[in-house]
Short mmCIF file of C-alpha atoms in Angstrom, two decimals:
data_model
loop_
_atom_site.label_atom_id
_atom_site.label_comp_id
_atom_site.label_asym_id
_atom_site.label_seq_id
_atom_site.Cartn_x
_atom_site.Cartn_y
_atom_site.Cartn_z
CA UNK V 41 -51.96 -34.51 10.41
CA UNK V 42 -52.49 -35.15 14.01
CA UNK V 43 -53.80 -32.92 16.77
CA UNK V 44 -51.64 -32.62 19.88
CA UNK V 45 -50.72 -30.38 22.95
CA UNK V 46 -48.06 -28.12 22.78
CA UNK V 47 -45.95 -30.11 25.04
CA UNK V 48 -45.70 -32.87 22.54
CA UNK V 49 -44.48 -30.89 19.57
CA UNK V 50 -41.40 -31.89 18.42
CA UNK V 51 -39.57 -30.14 15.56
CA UNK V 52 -40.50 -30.94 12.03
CA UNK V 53 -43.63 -31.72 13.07
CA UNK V 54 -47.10 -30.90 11.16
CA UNK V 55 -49.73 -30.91 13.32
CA UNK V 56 -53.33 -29.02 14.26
CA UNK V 57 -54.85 -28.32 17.72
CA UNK V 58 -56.99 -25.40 19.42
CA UNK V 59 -54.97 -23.11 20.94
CA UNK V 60 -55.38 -19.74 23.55
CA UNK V 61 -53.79 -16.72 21.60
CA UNK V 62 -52.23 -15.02 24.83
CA UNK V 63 -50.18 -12.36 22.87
CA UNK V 64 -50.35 -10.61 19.49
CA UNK V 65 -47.60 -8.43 17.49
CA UNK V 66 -48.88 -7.05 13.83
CA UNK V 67 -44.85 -6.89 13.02
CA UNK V 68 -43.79 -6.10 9.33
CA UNK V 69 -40.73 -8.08 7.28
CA UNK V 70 -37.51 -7.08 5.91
CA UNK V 71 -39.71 -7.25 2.66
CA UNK V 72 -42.10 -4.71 3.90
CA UNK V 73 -44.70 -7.43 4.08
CA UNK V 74 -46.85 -7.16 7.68
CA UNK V 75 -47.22 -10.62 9.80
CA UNK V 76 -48.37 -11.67 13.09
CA UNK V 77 -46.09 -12.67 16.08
CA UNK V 78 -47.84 -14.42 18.00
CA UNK V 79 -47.58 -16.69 21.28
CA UNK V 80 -50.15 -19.56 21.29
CA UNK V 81 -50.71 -21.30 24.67
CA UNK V 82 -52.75 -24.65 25.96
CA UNK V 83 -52.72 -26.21 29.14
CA UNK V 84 -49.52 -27.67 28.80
CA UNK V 85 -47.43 -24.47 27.97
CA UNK V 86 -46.55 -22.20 25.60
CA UNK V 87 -44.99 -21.07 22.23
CA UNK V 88 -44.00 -18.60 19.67
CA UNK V 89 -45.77 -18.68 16.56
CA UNK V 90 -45.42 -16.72 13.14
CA UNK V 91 -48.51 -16.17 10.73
CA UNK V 92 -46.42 -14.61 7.12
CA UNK V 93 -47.82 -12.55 5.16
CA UNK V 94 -49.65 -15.11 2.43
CA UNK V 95 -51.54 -16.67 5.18
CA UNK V 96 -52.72 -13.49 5.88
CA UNK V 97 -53.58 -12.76 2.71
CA UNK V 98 -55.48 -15.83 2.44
CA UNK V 99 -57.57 -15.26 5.82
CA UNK V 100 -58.27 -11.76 5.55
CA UNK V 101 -61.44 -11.11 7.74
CA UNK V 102 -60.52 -13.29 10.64
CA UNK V 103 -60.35 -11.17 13.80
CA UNK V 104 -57.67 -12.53 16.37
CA UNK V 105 -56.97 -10.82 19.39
CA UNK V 106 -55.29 -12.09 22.45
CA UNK V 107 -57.46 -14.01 24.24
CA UNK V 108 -59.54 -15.34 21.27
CA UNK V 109 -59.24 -19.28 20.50
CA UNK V 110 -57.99 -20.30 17.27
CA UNK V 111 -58.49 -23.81 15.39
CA UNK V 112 -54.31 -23.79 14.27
CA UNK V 113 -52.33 -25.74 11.18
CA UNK V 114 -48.59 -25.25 11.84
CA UNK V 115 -45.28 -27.02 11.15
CA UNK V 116 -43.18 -26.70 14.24
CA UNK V 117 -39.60 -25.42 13.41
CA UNK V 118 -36.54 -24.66 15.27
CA UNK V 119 -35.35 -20.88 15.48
CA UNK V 120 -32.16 -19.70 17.55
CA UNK V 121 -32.29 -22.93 19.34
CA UNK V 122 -35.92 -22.63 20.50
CA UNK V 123 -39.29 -24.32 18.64
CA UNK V 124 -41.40 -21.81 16.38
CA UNK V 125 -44.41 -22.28 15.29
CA UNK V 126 -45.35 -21.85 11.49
CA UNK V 127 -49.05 -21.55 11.01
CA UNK V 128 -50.39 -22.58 7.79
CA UNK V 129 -54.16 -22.46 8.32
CA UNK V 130 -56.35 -21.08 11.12
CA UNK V 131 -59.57 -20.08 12.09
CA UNK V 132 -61.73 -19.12 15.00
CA UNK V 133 -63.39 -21.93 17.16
CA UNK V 134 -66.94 -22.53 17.07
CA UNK V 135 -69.17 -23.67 19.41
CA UNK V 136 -69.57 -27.13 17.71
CA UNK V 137 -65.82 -27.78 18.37
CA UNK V 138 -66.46 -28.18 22.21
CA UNK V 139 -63.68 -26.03 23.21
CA UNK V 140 -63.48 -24.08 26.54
CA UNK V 141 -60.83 -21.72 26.75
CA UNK V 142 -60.66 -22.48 30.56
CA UNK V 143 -58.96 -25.80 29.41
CA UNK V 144 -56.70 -23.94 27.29
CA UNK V 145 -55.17 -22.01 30.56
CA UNK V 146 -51.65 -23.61 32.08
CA UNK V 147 -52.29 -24.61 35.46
CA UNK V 148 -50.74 -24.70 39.09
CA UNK V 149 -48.46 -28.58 39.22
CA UNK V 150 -50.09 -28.96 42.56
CA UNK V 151 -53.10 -29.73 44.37
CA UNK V 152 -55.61 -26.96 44.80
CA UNK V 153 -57.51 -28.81 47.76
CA UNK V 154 -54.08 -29.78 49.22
CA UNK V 155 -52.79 -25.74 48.90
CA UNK V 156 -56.50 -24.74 50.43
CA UNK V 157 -56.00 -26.91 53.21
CA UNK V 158 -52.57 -25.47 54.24
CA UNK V 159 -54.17 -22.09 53.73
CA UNK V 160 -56.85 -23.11 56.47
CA UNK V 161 -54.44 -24.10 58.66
CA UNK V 162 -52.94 -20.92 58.98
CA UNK V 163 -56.06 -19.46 59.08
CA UNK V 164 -57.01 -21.65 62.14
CA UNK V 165 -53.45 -20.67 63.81
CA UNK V 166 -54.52 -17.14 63.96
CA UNK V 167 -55.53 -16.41 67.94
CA UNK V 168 -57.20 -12.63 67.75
CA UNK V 169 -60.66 -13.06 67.27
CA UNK V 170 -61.29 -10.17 64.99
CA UNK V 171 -58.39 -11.12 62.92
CA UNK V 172 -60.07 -14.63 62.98
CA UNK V 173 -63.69 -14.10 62.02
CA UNK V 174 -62.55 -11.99 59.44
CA UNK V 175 -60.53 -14.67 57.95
CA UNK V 176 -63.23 -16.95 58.70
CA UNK V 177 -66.02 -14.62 56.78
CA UNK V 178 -64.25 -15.21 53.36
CA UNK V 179 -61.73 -18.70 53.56
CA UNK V 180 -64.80 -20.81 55.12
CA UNK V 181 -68.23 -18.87 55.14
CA UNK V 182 -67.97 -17.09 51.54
CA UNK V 183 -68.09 -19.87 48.90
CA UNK V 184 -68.63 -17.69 45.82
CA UNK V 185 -65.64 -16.09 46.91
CA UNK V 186 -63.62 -18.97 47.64
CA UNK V 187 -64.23 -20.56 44.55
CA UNK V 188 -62.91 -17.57 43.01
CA UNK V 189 -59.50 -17.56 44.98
CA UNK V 190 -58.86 -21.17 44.69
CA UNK V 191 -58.60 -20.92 40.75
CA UNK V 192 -57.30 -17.27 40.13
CA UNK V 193 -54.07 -16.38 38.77
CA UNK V 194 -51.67 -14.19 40.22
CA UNK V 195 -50.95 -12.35 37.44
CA UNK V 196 -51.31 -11.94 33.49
CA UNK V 197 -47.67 -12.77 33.10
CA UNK V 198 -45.24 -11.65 35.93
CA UNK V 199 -45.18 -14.58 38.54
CA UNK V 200 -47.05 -17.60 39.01
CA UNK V 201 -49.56 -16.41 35.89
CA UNK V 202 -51.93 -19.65 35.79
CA UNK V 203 -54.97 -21.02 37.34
CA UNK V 204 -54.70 -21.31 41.16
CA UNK V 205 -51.49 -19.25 41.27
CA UNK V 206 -52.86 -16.89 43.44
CA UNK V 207 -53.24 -19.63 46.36
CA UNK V 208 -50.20 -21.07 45.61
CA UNK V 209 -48.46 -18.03 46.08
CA UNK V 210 -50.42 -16.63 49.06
CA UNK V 211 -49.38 -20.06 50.50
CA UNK V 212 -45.76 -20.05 49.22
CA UNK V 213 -45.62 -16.73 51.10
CA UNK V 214 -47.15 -17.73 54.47
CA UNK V 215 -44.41 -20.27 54.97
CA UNK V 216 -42.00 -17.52 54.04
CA UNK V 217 -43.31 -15.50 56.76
CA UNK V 218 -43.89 -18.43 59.24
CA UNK V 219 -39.82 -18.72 59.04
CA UNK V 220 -39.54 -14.49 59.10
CA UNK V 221 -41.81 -14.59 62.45
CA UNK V 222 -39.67 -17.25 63.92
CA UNK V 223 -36.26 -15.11 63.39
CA UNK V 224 -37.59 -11.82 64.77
CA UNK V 225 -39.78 -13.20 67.33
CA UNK V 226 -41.35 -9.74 68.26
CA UNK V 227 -43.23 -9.81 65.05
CA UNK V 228 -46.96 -10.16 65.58
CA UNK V 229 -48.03 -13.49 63.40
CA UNK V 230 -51.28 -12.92 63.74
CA UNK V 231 -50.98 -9.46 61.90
CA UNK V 232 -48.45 -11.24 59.81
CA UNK V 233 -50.61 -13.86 58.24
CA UNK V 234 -53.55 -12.06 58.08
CA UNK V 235 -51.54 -9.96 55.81
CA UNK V 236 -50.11 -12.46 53.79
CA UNK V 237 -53.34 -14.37 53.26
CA UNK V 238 -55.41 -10.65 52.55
CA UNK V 239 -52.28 -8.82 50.27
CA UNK V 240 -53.30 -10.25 46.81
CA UNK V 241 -56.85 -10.28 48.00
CA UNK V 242 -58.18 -7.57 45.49
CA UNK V 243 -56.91 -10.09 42.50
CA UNK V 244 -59.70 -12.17 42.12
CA UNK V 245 -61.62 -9.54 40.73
CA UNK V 246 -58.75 -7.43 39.08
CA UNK V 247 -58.11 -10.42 36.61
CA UNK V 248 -61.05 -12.06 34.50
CA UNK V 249 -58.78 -15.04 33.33
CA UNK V 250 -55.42 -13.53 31.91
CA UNK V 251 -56.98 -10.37 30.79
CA UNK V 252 -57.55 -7.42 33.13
CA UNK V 253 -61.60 -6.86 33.94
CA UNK V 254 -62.99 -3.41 33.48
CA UNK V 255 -62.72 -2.81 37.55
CA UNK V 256 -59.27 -4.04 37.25
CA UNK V 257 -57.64 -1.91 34.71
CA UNK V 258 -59.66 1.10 36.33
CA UNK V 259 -58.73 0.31 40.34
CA UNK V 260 -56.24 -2.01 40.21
CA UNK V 261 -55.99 -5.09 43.04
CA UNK V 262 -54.68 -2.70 45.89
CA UNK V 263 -57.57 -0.78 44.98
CA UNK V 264 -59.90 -3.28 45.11
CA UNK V 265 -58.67 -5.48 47.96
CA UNK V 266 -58.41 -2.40 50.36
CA UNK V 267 -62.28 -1.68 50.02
CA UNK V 268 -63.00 -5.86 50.10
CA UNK V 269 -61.02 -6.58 53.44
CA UNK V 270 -62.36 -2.84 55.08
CA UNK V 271 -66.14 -3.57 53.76
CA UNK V 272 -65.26 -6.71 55.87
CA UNK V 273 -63.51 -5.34 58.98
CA UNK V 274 -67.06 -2.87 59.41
CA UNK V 275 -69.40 -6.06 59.82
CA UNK V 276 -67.65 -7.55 62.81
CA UNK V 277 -68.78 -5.85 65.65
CA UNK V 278 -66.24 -3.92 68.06
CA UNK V 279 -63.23 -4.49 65.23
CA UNK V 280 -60.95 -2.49 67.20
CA UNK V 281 -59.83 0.44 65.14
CA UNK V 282 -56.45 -0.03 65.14
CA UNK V 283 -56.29 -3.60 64.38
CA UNK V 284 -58.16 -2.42 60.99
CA UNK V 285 -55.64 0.48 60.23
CA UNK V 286 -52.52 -2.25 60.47
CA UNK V 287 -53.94 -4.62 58.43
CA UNK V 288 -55.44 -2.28 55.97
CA UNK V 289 -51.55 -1.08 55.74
CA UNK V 290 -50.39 -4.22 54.91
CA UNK V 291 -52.93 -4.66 51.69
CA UNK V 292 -51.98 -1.29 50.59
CA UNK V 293 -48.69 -1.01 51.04
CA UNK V 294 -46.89 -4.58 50.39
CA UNK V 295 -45.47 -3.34 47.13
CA UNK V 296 -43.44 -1.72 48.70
CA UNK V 297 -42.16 1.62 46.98
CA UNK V 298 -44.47 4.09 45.24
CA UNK V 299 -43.23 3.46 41.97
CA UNK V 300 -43.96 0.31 42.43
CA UNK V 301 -47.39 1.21 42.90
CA UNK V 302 -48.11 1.19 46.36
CA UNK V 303 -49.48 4.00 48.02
CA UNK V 304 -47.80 4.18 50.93
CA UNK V 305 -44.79 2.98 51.84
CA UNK V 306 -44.29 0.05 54.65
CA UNK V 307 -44.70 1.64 57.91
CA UNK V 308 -44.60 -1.65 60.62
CA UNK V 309 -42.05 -4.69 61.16
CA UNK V 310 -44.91 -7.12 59.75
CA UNK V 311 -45.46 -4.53 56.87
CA UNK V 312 -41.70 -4.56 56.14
CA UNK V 313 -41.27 -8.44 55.97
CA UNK V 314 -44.56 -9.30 54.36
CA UNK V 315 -42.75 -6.39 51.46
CA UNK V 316 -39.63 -8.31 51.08
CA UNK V 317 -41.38 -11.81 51.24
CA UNK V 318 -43.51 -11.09 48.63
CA UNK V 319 -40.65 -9.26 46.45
CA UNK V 320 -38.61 -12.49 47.22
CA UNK V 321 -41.72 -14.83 45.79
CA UNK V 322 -42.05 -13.23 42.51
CA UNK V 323 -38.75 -12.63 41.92
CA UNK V 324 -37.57 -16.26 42.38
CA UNK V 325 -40.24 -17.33 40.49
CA UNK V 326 -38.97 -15.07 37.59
CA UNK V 327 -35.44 -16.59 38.11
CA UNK V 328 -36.90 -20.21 37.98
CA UNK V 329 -39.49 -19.36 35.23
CA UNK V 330 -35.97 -18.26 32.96
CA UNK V 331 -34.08 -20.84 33.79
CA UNK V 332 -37.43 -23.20 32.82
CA UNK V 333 -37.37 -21.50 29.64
CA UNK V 334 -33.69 -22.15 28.76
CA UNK V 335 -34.01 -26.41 29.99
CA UNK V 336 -34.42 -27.37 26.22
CA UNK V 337 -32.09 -25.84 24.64
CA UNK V 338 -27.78 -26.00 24.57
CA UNK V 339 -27.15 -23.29 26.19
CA UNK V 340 -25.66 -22.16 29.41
CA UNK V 341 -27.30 -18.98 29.76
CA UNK V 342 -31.18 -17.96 30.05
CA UNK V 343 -32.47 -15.15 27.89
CA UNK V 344 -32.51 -12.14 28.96
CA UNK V 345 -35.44 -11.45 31.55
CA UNK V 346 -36.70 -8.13 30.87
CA UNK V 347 -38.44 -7.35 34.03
CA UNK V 348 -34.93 -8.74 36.83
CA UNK V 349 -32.89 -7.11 33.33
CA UNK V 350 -30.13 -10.35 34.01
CA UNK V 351 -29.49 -13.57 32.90
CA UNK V 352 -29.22 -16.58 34.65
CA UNK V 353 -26.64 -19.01 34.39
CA UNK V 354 -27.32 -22.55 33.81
CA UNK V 355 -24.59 -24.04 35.51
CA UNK V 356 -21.20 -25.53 34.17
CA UNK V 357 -22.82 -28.65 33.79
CA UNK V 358 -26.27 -28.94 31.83
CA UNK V 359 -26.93 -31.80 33.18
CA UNK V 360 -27.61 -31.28 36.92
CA UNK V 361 -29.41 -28.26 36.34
CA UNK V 362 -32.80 -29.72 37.47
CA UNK V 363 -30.93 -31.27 40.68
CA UNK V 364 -29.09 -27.92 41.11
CA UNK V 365 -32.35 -25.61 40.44
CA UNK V 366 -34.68 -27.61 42.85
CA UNK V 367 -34.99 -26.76 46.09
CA UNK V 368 -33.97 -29.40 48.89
CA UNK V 369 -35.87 -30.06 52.23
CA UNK V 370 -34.17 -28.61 55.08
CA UNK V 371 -35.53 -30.77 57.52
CA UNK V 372 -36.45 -27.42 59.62
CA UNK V 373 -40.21 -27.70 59.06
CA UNK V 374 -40.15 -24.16 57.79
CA UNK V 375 -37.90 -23.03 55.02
CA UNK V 376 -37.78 -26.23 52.23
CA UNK V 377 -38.76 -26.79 48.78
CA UNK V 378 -42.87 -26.01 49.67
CA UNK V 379 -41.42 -22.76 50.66
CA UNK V 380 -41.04 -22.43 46.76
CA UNK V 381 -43.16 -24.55 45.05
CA UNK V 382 -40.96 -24.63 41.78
CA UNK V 383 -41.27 -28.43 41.45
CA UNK V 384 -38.78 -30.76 39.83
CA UNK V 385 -41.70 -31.21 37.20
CA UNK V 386 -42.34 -27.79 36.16
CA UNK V 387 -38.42 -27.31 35.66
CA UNK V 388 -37.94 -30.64 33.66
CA UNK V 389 -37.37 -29.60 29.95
CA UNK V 390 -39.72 -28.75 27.81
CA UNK V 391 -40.21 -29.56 24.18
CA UNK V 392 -42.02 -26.77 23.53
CA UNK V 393 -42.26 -23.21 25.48
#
């Protein structure tokens, strides 16, 4: 039995591997019997997996919760068109087996470095020299802190949810804004990007990995990045008040509607677009992320995704869909496929998700 990555499964496979439990379901069969549902993830992606009832029975004792690393046996089989994992055996890694669940975590298809160096060019394209330092405090003087941004995700599971997804959507959305800025040209860009590069801020200590720290499920990252930036803003000397009140805005507001959990609503042009940007960002990452999730299979449709509550077509023909879905340069240095990174790799099918 051989040990792979869950990008190599094929169906009808037996095979073993360590793997990052990143949800659990105690469910219970037609039969009355209880199971687990679980989804097991490595670097390379992610699947479904089902533990029945007589495995249970047969590793009573083992706690699994999401989040824990387990040593898996599983036949990979094919369920409404889609691979499923059976697990036969499991158990809890041990130290011995040299496994860090950091290597278990999907990552971002691009170059950190690369993404950090864009980042720093906007950065250095910011002329107010409060705006500046402050920028400057954390993206070149702070390396504790930049460590921590260049490898956070941006969520547990809504958009871009891997390591360094944070930077590549803070970056994503900067050149979404650079092209905003350049339509309404009475938009202040310094305010703009400062915004952009400060909204998600609070993130990097909301999120331990893909499970919400104790700060983060108490505070939340509006929370958290409102009182990092402001801590900031009172160190520079003369930070004119209400340059700190319109940025502060922006980090607490770019949700964009209360129930959305912002609170306040966007009062400013540059609070308005950075809104809408980011909306735009996660959404179309949903859109690609379903469409992703559809590439090996028949059909023309995408599941349902719960959180857009639509389905996304496919395209008459299969096919071209990776031609179709990837976004082309536009050859006007702004808006082109950087603009959102879904890369031709990441929507190339998958053999198992």
């Amino acid at each position: 039995m051989s040990r792979v990555q869950l990008a190599e499964i094929q169906e009808g496979e037996s095979f073993r591997g360590f793997f990052l439990v990143k949800k659990k379901a105690v469910r219970t069969a037609s039969s009355g019997a209880p199971y687990w549902d679980l989804t097991l993830q490595d670097a390379t992606g992610q699947c479904h997996a089902k533990v029945w009832s007589e495995v249970l029975a047969s590793h009573e004792g083992v706690a699994v919760e999401e989040g824990t690393v387990l040593k898996v046996e599983a036949v990979a089989e094919s369920y409404d068109g889609r691979l499923q994992l059976r697990v036969l055996r499991f158990r809890l890694s041990r130290p011995e087996d040299g496994i860090d669940a950091a290597e278990l975590m999907p990552r971002t298809p691009h170059d950190v470095d690369a993404m950090y160096e864009e980042l720093l060019g906007f950065v250095d394209r910011v002329e107010d020299p409060h705006l500046k330092r402050l920028l400057e405090s954390f993206f070149r003087e702070d390396e504790a802190f930049v460590r921590r941004f260049k490898y956070s995700s941006a969520s547990r599971a809504i958009h871009h949810p891997y390591v360094g997804g944070l930077l590549e959507h803070v970056v994503s959305l900067l050149k979404i804004c650079e092209f905003l800025a350049s339509h309404y040209p009475d938009v202040d860009r310094d305010i703009l990007f400062a915004g952009a590069i400060f909204h998600d801020v609070g993130k990097v200590s909301e999120l331990d990995g893909f499970s919400y720290s104790t700060e983060g499920e108490l505070l939340g990252h509006v929370a958290i990045g409102f009182e990092m930036v402001r801590e900031r803003m009172r160190l520079i000397e003369g930070f004119p008040e209400p340059l700190s009140l319109s940025l502060s805005h922006m980090v607490l507001c770019h949700q964009g509607e209360l129930d959305w959990g912002a609170p306040v609503v966007p009062k400013t042009r540059e609070a308005m677009i950075l809104h809408f940007a980011d909306n735009m960002d996660a959404k179309l990452f949903q859109c690609y992320q379903s469409l992703q999730d559809t590439a090996d299979s028949v059909k023309e449709w995408s599941e349902n995704n719960w959180l857009l509550r639509r389905r996304f077509w496919r395209g008459a023909e299969t096919s071209q869909e990776t031609e179709s879905l990837t976004p082309k340069a536009s050859g006007n240095g702004g808006l082109h496929e950087d603009v959102f990174p879904i890369t031709k790799a990441r929507l190339a099918p998958a053999k198992a998700r």
